[in-house]
Amino acid sequence: MPQATTPDGVKLYYEEAGSGTPILFVHEYSGDWRSWEPQMRFFARRHRCITYSFRGYPGSDVPENPAMYSQQHAVDDARHVLDHLKISKAHVVGLSQGAFATAHFGRCYPDRALSLTLAGVGSGAGRDGHEQFKKNAQATAGKIRAEGMAKYAESLIGNPTRSRFKQKDPRGFAEFVRQLGEHPDVGAANTMENYQGKRPSLYDFEDEWKKLDVPTLVICGDEDEPCLQPSLYLKRVLANAGLAMFAKTGHTVNIEEPDAFNREVWNFIALVEAGKWTPGHPAAIGASPV
């Protein structure tokens, strides 16, 4: 099994395909290395693509110690995977929890990122409701410890931000739920408690976002209600960001609408590599269209 070992001894499972400029895919809380299969197959035609599992997820080590899980661990683990593969810089593409890690990867290690794609980012990270989100995450971690991940996975069948995926692609949605139910209970609970339940608000870093000039694409489904305002916030505050909104689409945008997602990210990366993705005109804020 290909694995990258972190400085604290955690082995992270990864897979790669293709050759060319590297792309690192960073999965959501309810995903793992398998979540990026539609992107691995598409982007490997022209790029070196890497997908991996967070610590505590299938294929990777599952530390028992809760202190070995946090948002910063996830940020640093992305760097450790690149270090292991001797990749100096990569396009980094993240979804949800992985998009939080990707954004902070860009903030902490801007010299390692060719670009950032933040999809389904910002749930629970706004100025309103952030503390309640963290309390809910702590409670959910307790339920996972008591009831297991199979039951947690079943609970997502009725989640409103996932319902459009279920409607569009019942077979794909069933696979998503099955794979989520396979996640280790300990890793899932520790991640929920110590990453989701303790991460700071995106809004706490506004001064740093304004200075981050790494080319950034923010993607959001218009039915991913918790991420709408944070996505718009990031588009406005990041120094070199663009926003793509997908109609009638929920949270798991990369597997709910893989063709649209792939085209959008492909075009973004092509523009970045051609030097054509540049900051917008600051005077456009509040300007009249005529």
Short mmCIF file of C-alpha atoms in Angstrom, two decimals:
data_model
loop_
_atom_site.label_atom_id
_atom_site.label_comp_id
_atom_site.label_asym_id
_atom_site.label_seq_id
_atom_site.Cartn_x
_atom_site.Cartn_y
_atom_site.Cartn_z
CA MET A 1 0.00 0.00 0.00
CA PRO A 2 1.43 3.44 -0.90
CA GLN A 3 1.63 5.48 2.30
CA ALA A 4 3.19 8.76 3.38
CA THR A 5 4.38 8.89 6.99
CA THR A 6 3.87 12.12 8.93
CA PRO A 7 6.40 13.44 11.50
CA ASP A 8 4.14 12.16 14.30
CA GLY A 9 4.21 8.66 12.81
CA VAL A 10 0.79 8.49 11.10
CA LYS A 11 0.71 6.63 7.79
CA LEU A 12 -1.54 8.26 5.18
CA TYR A 13 -2.81 6.13 2.31
CA TYR A 14 -2.65 7.71 -1.13
CA GLU A 15 -3.05 6.82 -4.78
CA GLU A 16 -1.83 8.62 -7.87
CA ALA A 17 -2.43 8.52 -11.60
CA GLY A 18 -1.19 10.35 -14.69
CA SER A 19 1.74 12.66 -15.26
CA GLY A 20 2.25 16.38 -15.61
CA THR A 21 1.60 19.31 -13.29
CA PRO A 22 0.46 17.85 -9.93
CA ILE A 23 -3.07 18.13 -8.54
CA LEU A 24 -3.71 17.14 -4.91
CA PHE A 25 -7.33 16.27 -4.03
CA VAL A 26 -8.44 16.77 -0.39
CA HIS A 27 -11.69 15.04 0.61
CA GLU A 28 -14.67 16.06 2.75
CA TYR A 29 -15.63 14.77 6.20
CA SER A 30 -18.03 12.23 4.68
CA GLY A 31 -15.58 11.13 1.99
CA ASP A 32 -12.16 9.53 1.68
CA TRP A 33 -9.58 8.89 -1.05
CA ARG A 34 -12.28 7.21 -3.18
CA SER A 35 -14.40 10.37 -3.32
CA TRP A 36 -12.30 11.82 -6.12
CA GLU A 37 -12.53 8.95 -8.59
CA PRO A 38 -14.37 11.00 -11.28
CA GLN A 39 -11.66 13.64 -11.01
CA MET A 40 -8.77 11.17 -10.93
CA ARG A 41 -9.95 9.61 -14.18
CA PHE A 42 -10.54 12.94 -15.90
CA PHE A 43 -7.57 15.04 -14.80
CA ALA A 44 -5.01 12.22 -15.06
CA ARG A 45 -5.21 12.66 -18.84
CA ARG A 46 -2.92 15.68 -18.49
CA HIS A 47 -1.89 15.93 -14.85
CA ARG A 48 -0.25 13.96 -12.08
CA CYS A 49 -3.20 13.40 -9.74
CA ILE A 50 -2.97 12.41 -6.08
CA THR A 51 -5.84 11.44 -3.80
CA TYR A 52 -5.35 10.40 -0.18
CA SER A 53 -7.22 9.69 3.04
CA PHE A 54 -7.01 11.89 6.11
CA ARG A 55 -5.70 10.33 9.30
CA GLY A 56 -8.52 8.27 10.81
CA TYR A 57 -9.98 7.38 7.40
CA PRO A 58 -9.97 4.19 5.28
CA GLY A 59 -6.50 3.09 4.27
CA SER A 60 -4.73 5.50 6.63
CA ASP A 61 -3.77 4.96 10.26
CA VAL A 62 -6.47 5.56 12.86
CA PRO A 63 -4.88 7.08 15.98
CA GLU A 64 -6.79 6.49 19.19
CA ASN A 65 -5.50 9.71 20.76
CA PRO A 66 -7.98 12.57 20.07
CA ALA A 67 -5.13 15.10 20.34
CA MET A 68 -3.74 13.74 17.05
CA TYR A 69 -6.71 15.19 15.15
CA SER A 70 -7.30 18.85 14.29
CA GLN A 71 -7.68 21.21 11.37
CA GLN A 72 -3.98 22.05 11.57
CA HIS A 73 -3.09 18.36 11.42
CA ALA A 74 -5.12 18.12 8.22
CA VAL A 75 -3.40 21.18 6.75
CA ASP A 76 0.04 19.85 7.60
CA ASP A 77 -0.79 16.32 6.41
CA ALA A 78 -1.52 17.68 2.93
CA ARG A 79 1.99 19.15 2.93
CA HIS A 80 3.44 15.86 4.21
CA VAL A 81 1.90 13.99 1.27
CA LEU A 82 3.49 16.46 -1.15
CA ASP A 83 6.81 16.20 0.69
CA HIS A 84 6.70 12.40 0.53
CA LEU A 85 6.12 12.54 -3.23
CA LYS A 86 8.84 15.20 -3.64
CA ILE A 87 6.33 17.65 -5.11
CA SER A 88 7.33 21.25 -4.53
CA LYS A 89 4.07 22.87 -5.72
CA ALA A 90 0.64 21.59 -6.72
CA HIS A 91 -2.85 22.67 -7.60
CA VAL A 92 -4.83 21.82 -4.44
CA VAL A 93 -8.52 20.93 -4.77
CA GLY A 94 -10.65 20.49 -1.65
CA LEU A 95 -14.29 19.78 -0.81
CA SER A 96 -16.01 20.85 2.42
CA GLN A 97 -13.74 19.78 5.31
CA GLY A 98 -11.07 19.34 2.66
CA ALA A 99 -11.79 22.84 1.35
CA PHE A 100 -11.19 24.27 4.84
CA ALA A 101 -7.87 22.40 4.89
CA THR A 102 -7.10 23.64 1.37
CA ALA A 103 -7.83 27.27 2.23
CA HIS A 104 -5.60 27.13 5.29
CA PHE A 105 -2.95 25.23 3.33
CA GLY A 106 -2.82 28.24 1.03
CA ARG A 107 -2.67 30.58 4.02
CA CYS A 108 0.09 28.62 5.79
CA TYR A 109 2.06 27.41 2.77
CA PRO A 110 1.33 29.75 -0.17
CA ASP A 111 4.66 28.85 -1.78
CA ARG A 112 3.48 25.22 -2.14
CA ALA A 113 0.22 26.00 -3.97
CA LEU A 114 -0.09 26.66 -7.69
CA SER A 115 -3.80 27.26 -7.13
CA LEU A 116 -6.59 26.53 -4.65
CA THR A 117 -10.06 25.16 -5.40
CA LEU A 118 -12.50 25.51 -2.49
CA ALA A 119 -15.73 23.57 -3.14
CA GLY A 120 -18.62 23.39 -0.68
CA VAL A 121 -16.69 25.51 1.77
CA GLY A 122 -17.89 27.39 4.83
CA SER A 123 -20.57 25.33 6.54
CA GLY A 124 -20.81 26.52 10.13
CA ALA A 125 -18.00 29.02 9.62
CA GLY A 126 -19.94 32.27 9.46
CA ARG A 127 -20.16 34.88 12.16
CA ASP A 128 -23.61 33.66 13.13
CA GLY A 129 -24.04 30.12 14.35
CA HIS A 130 -20.38 29.18 14.55
CA GLU A 131 -20.40 28.32 18.25
CA GLN A 132 -23.60 26.30 17.84
CA PHE A 133 -22.04 24.42 14.91
CA LYS A 134 -19.13 23.40 17.13
CA LYS A 135 -21.48 22.25 19.90
CA ASN A 136 -23.45 20.20 17.37
CA ALA A 137 -20.24 18.62 16.11
CA GLN A 138 -19.27 17.62 19.65
CA ALA A 139 -22.70 16.05 20.15
CA THR A 140 -22.44 14.21 16.82
CA ALA A 141 -19.03 12.82 17.81
CA GLY A 142 -20.66 11.36 20.91
CA LYS A 143 -23.39 9.74 18.83
CA ILE A 144 -20.85 8.22 16.47
CA ARG A 145 -18.98 6.72 19.42
CA ALA A 146 -22.22 5.32 20.82
CA GLU A 147 -23.95 4.17 17.61
CA GLY A 148 -21.24 3.75 14.96
CA MET A 149 -20.63 5.15 11.50
CA ALA A 150 -23.08 2.89 9.69
CA LYS A 151 -25.96 4.60 11.50
CA TYR A 152 -24.45 8.04 10.94
CA ALA A 153 -24.17 7.31 7.21
CA GLU A 154 -27.82 6.31 7.07
CA SER A 155 -28.77 9.61 8.72
CA LEU A 156 -27.39 11.51 5.71
CA ILE A 157 -30.04 9.96 3.46
CA GLY A 158 -32.43 12.68 4.65
CA ASN A 159 -29.88 15.52 4.75
CA PRO A 160 -31.29 18.44 2.70
CA THR A 161 -27.89 19.42 1.28
CA ARG A 162 -27.50 15.85 -0.06
CA SER A 163 -31.07 15.30 -1.27
CA ARG A 164 -30.50 16.60 -4.79
CA PHE A 165 -27.61 14.15 -5.22
CA LYS A 166 -29.91 11.31 -4.14
CA GLN A 167 -32.58 12.47 -6.60
CA LYS A 168 -30.20 12.86 -9.56
CA ASP A 169 -28.07 9.77 -9.06
CA PRO A 170 -29.57 7.17 -6.70
CA ARG A 171 -26.87 4.63 -7.56
CA GLY A 172 -24.04 7.08 -6.93
CA PHE A 173 -25.67 8.27 -3.72
CA ALA A 174 -26.05 4.70 -2.47
CA GLU A 175 -22.34 4.14 -3.11
CA PHE A 176 -21.52 7.34 -1.21
CA VAL A 177 -23.57 6.19 1.82
CA ARG A 178 -22.06 2.69 1.71
CA GLN A 179 -18.51 3.99 1.63
CA LEU A 180 -19.19 6.43 4.47
CA GLY A 181 -20.54 3.58 6.59
CA GLU A 182 -17.19 1.83 6.17
CA HIS A 183 -15.27 4.62 7.93
CA PRO A 184 -13.63 3.68 11.25
CA ASP A 185 -15.76 4.80 14.18
CA VAL A 186 -12.78 6.04 16.22
CA GLY A 187 -11.32 8.12 13.39
CA ALA A 188 -14.69 9.58 12.44
CA ALA A 189 -15.56 10.53 16.03
CA ASN A 190 -12.14 12.02 16.71
CA THR A 191 -12.28 14.03 13.49
CA MET A 192 -15.78 15.30 14.21
CA GLU A 193 -14.84 16.29 17.77
CA ASN A 194 -11.41 17.81 17.16
CA TYR A 195 -11.53 19.12 13.58
CA GLN A 196 -15.17 20.03 13.01
CA GLY A 197 -15.86 20.73 16.68
CA LYS A 198 -12.87 22.98 17.29
CA ARG A 199 -11.98 24.69 14.02
CA PRO A 200 -12.02 28.50 14.03
CA SER A 201 -14.30 30.56 11.83
CA LEU A 202 -13.10 31.45 8.34
CA TYR A 203 -14.02 35.04 9.19
CA ASP A 204 -11.31 35.11 11.88
CA PHE A 205 -8.64 35.23 9.16
CA GLU A 206 -9.91 38.11 7.04
CA ASP A 207 -6.68 40.11 7.10
CA GLU A 208 -4.73 37.06 5.98
CA TRP A 209 -7.22 36.17 3.22
CA LYS A 210 -6.85 39.67 1.80
CA LYS A 211 -3.10 39.15 1.48
CA LEU A 212 -3.33 35.67 -0.07
CA ASP A 213 -2.82 36.13 -3.81
CA VAL A 214 -2.74 32.43 -4.82
CA PRO A 215 -5.24 31.92 -7.68
CA THR A 216 -8.41 30.57 -6.08
CA LEU A 217 -11.66 29.12 -7.40
CA VAL A 218 -14.63 28.91 -5.02
CA ILE A 219 -17.37 26.47 -6.10
CA CYS A 220 -20.79 26.16 -4.48
CA GLY A 221 -24.04 24.41 -5.29
CA ASP A 222 -26.98 26.80 -5.02
CA GLU A 223 -28.83 24.31 -2.79
CA ASP A 224 -25.88 24.02 -0.41
CA GLU A 225 -27.48 26.68 1.77
CA PRO A 226 -24.94 26.66 4.65
CA CYS A 227 -22.12 27.42 2.20
CA LEU A 228 -23.72 30.16 0.09
CA GLN A 229 -22.80 33.20 2.17
CA PRO A 230 -19.34 31.93 3.20
CA SER A 231 -18.56 31.21 -0.47
CA LEU A 232 -19.54 34.73 -1.46
CA TYR A 233 -17.55 36.10 1.47
CA LEU A 234 -14.40 34.25 0.36
CA LYS A 235 -14.84 35.38 -3.24
CA ARG A 236 -14.95 38.97 -2.03
CA VAL A 237 -12.19 38.84 0.55
CA LEU A 238 -9.57 36.63 -1.12
CA ALA A 239 -7.17 38.65 -3.21
CA ASN A 240 -7.41 36.55 -6.39
CA ALA A 241 -10.62 34.51 -6.22
CA GLY A 242 -13.46 33.68 -8.59
CA LEU A 243 -16.82 32.12 -7.78
CA ALA A 244 -18.68 29.40 -9.71
CA MET A 245 -22.26 28.58 -8.70
CA PHE A 246 -23.92 25.35 -9.87
CA ALA A 247 -27.71 25.43 -10.25
CA LYS A 248 -29.90 22.85 -8.49
CA THR A 249 -26.86 21.31 -6.83
CA GLY A 250 -26.13 20.39 -3.23
CA HIS A 251 -23.05 19.90 -1.10
CA THR A 252 -21.20 16.96 -2.64
CA VAL A 253 -20.69 18.87 -5.86
CA ASN A 254 -17.75 16.92 -7.31
CA ILE A 255 -19.66 13.60 -7.43
CA GLU A 256 -23.15 15.06 -7.81
CA GLU A 257 -22.16 17.02 -10.95
CA PRO A 258 -18.79 15.54 -11.95
CA ASP A 259 -18.87 16.73 -15.57
CA ALA A 260 -19.66 20.33 -14.65
CA PHE A 261 -17.17 20.27 -11.80
CA ASN A 262 -14.41 18.85 -13.98
CA ARG A 263 -14.98 21.40 -16.74
CA GLU A 264 -14.97 24.30 -14.29
CA VAL A 265 -11.79 23.22 -12.54
CA TRP A 266 -10.11 22.29 -15.85
CA ASN A 267 -10.79 25.76 -17.24
CA PHE A 268 -9.56 27.36 -14.01
CA ILE A 269 -6.30 25.42 -14.00
CA ALA A 270 -5.76 26.15 -17.70
CA LEU A 271 -6.18 29.88 -17.06
CA VAL A 272 -3.84 29.75 -14.07
CA GLU A 273 -1.15 27.93 -16.03
CA ALA A 274 -1.51 30.39 -18.91
CA GLY A 275 -1.12 33.34 -16.53
CA LYS A 276 -4.64 34.53 -17.38
CA TRP A 277 -6.27 34.14 -13.92
CA THR A 278 -5.73 37.59 -12.48
CA PRO A 279 -7.32 39.65 -9.69
CA GLY A 280 -10.54 41.51 -10.45
CA HIS A 281 -10.69 45.27 -10.62
CA PRO A 282 -11.21 46.61 -7.07
CA ALA A 283 -13.35 49.43 -8.41
CA ALA A 284 -15.92 46.86 -9.57
CA ILE A 285 -17.26 46.55 -6.00
CA GLY A 286 -20.33 48.76 -5.87
CA ALA A 287 -19.83 50.00 -9.40
CA SER A 288 -22.68 50.60 -11.83
CA PRO A 289 -22.80 48.31 -14.90
CA VAL A 290 -23.41 51.32 -17.15
#
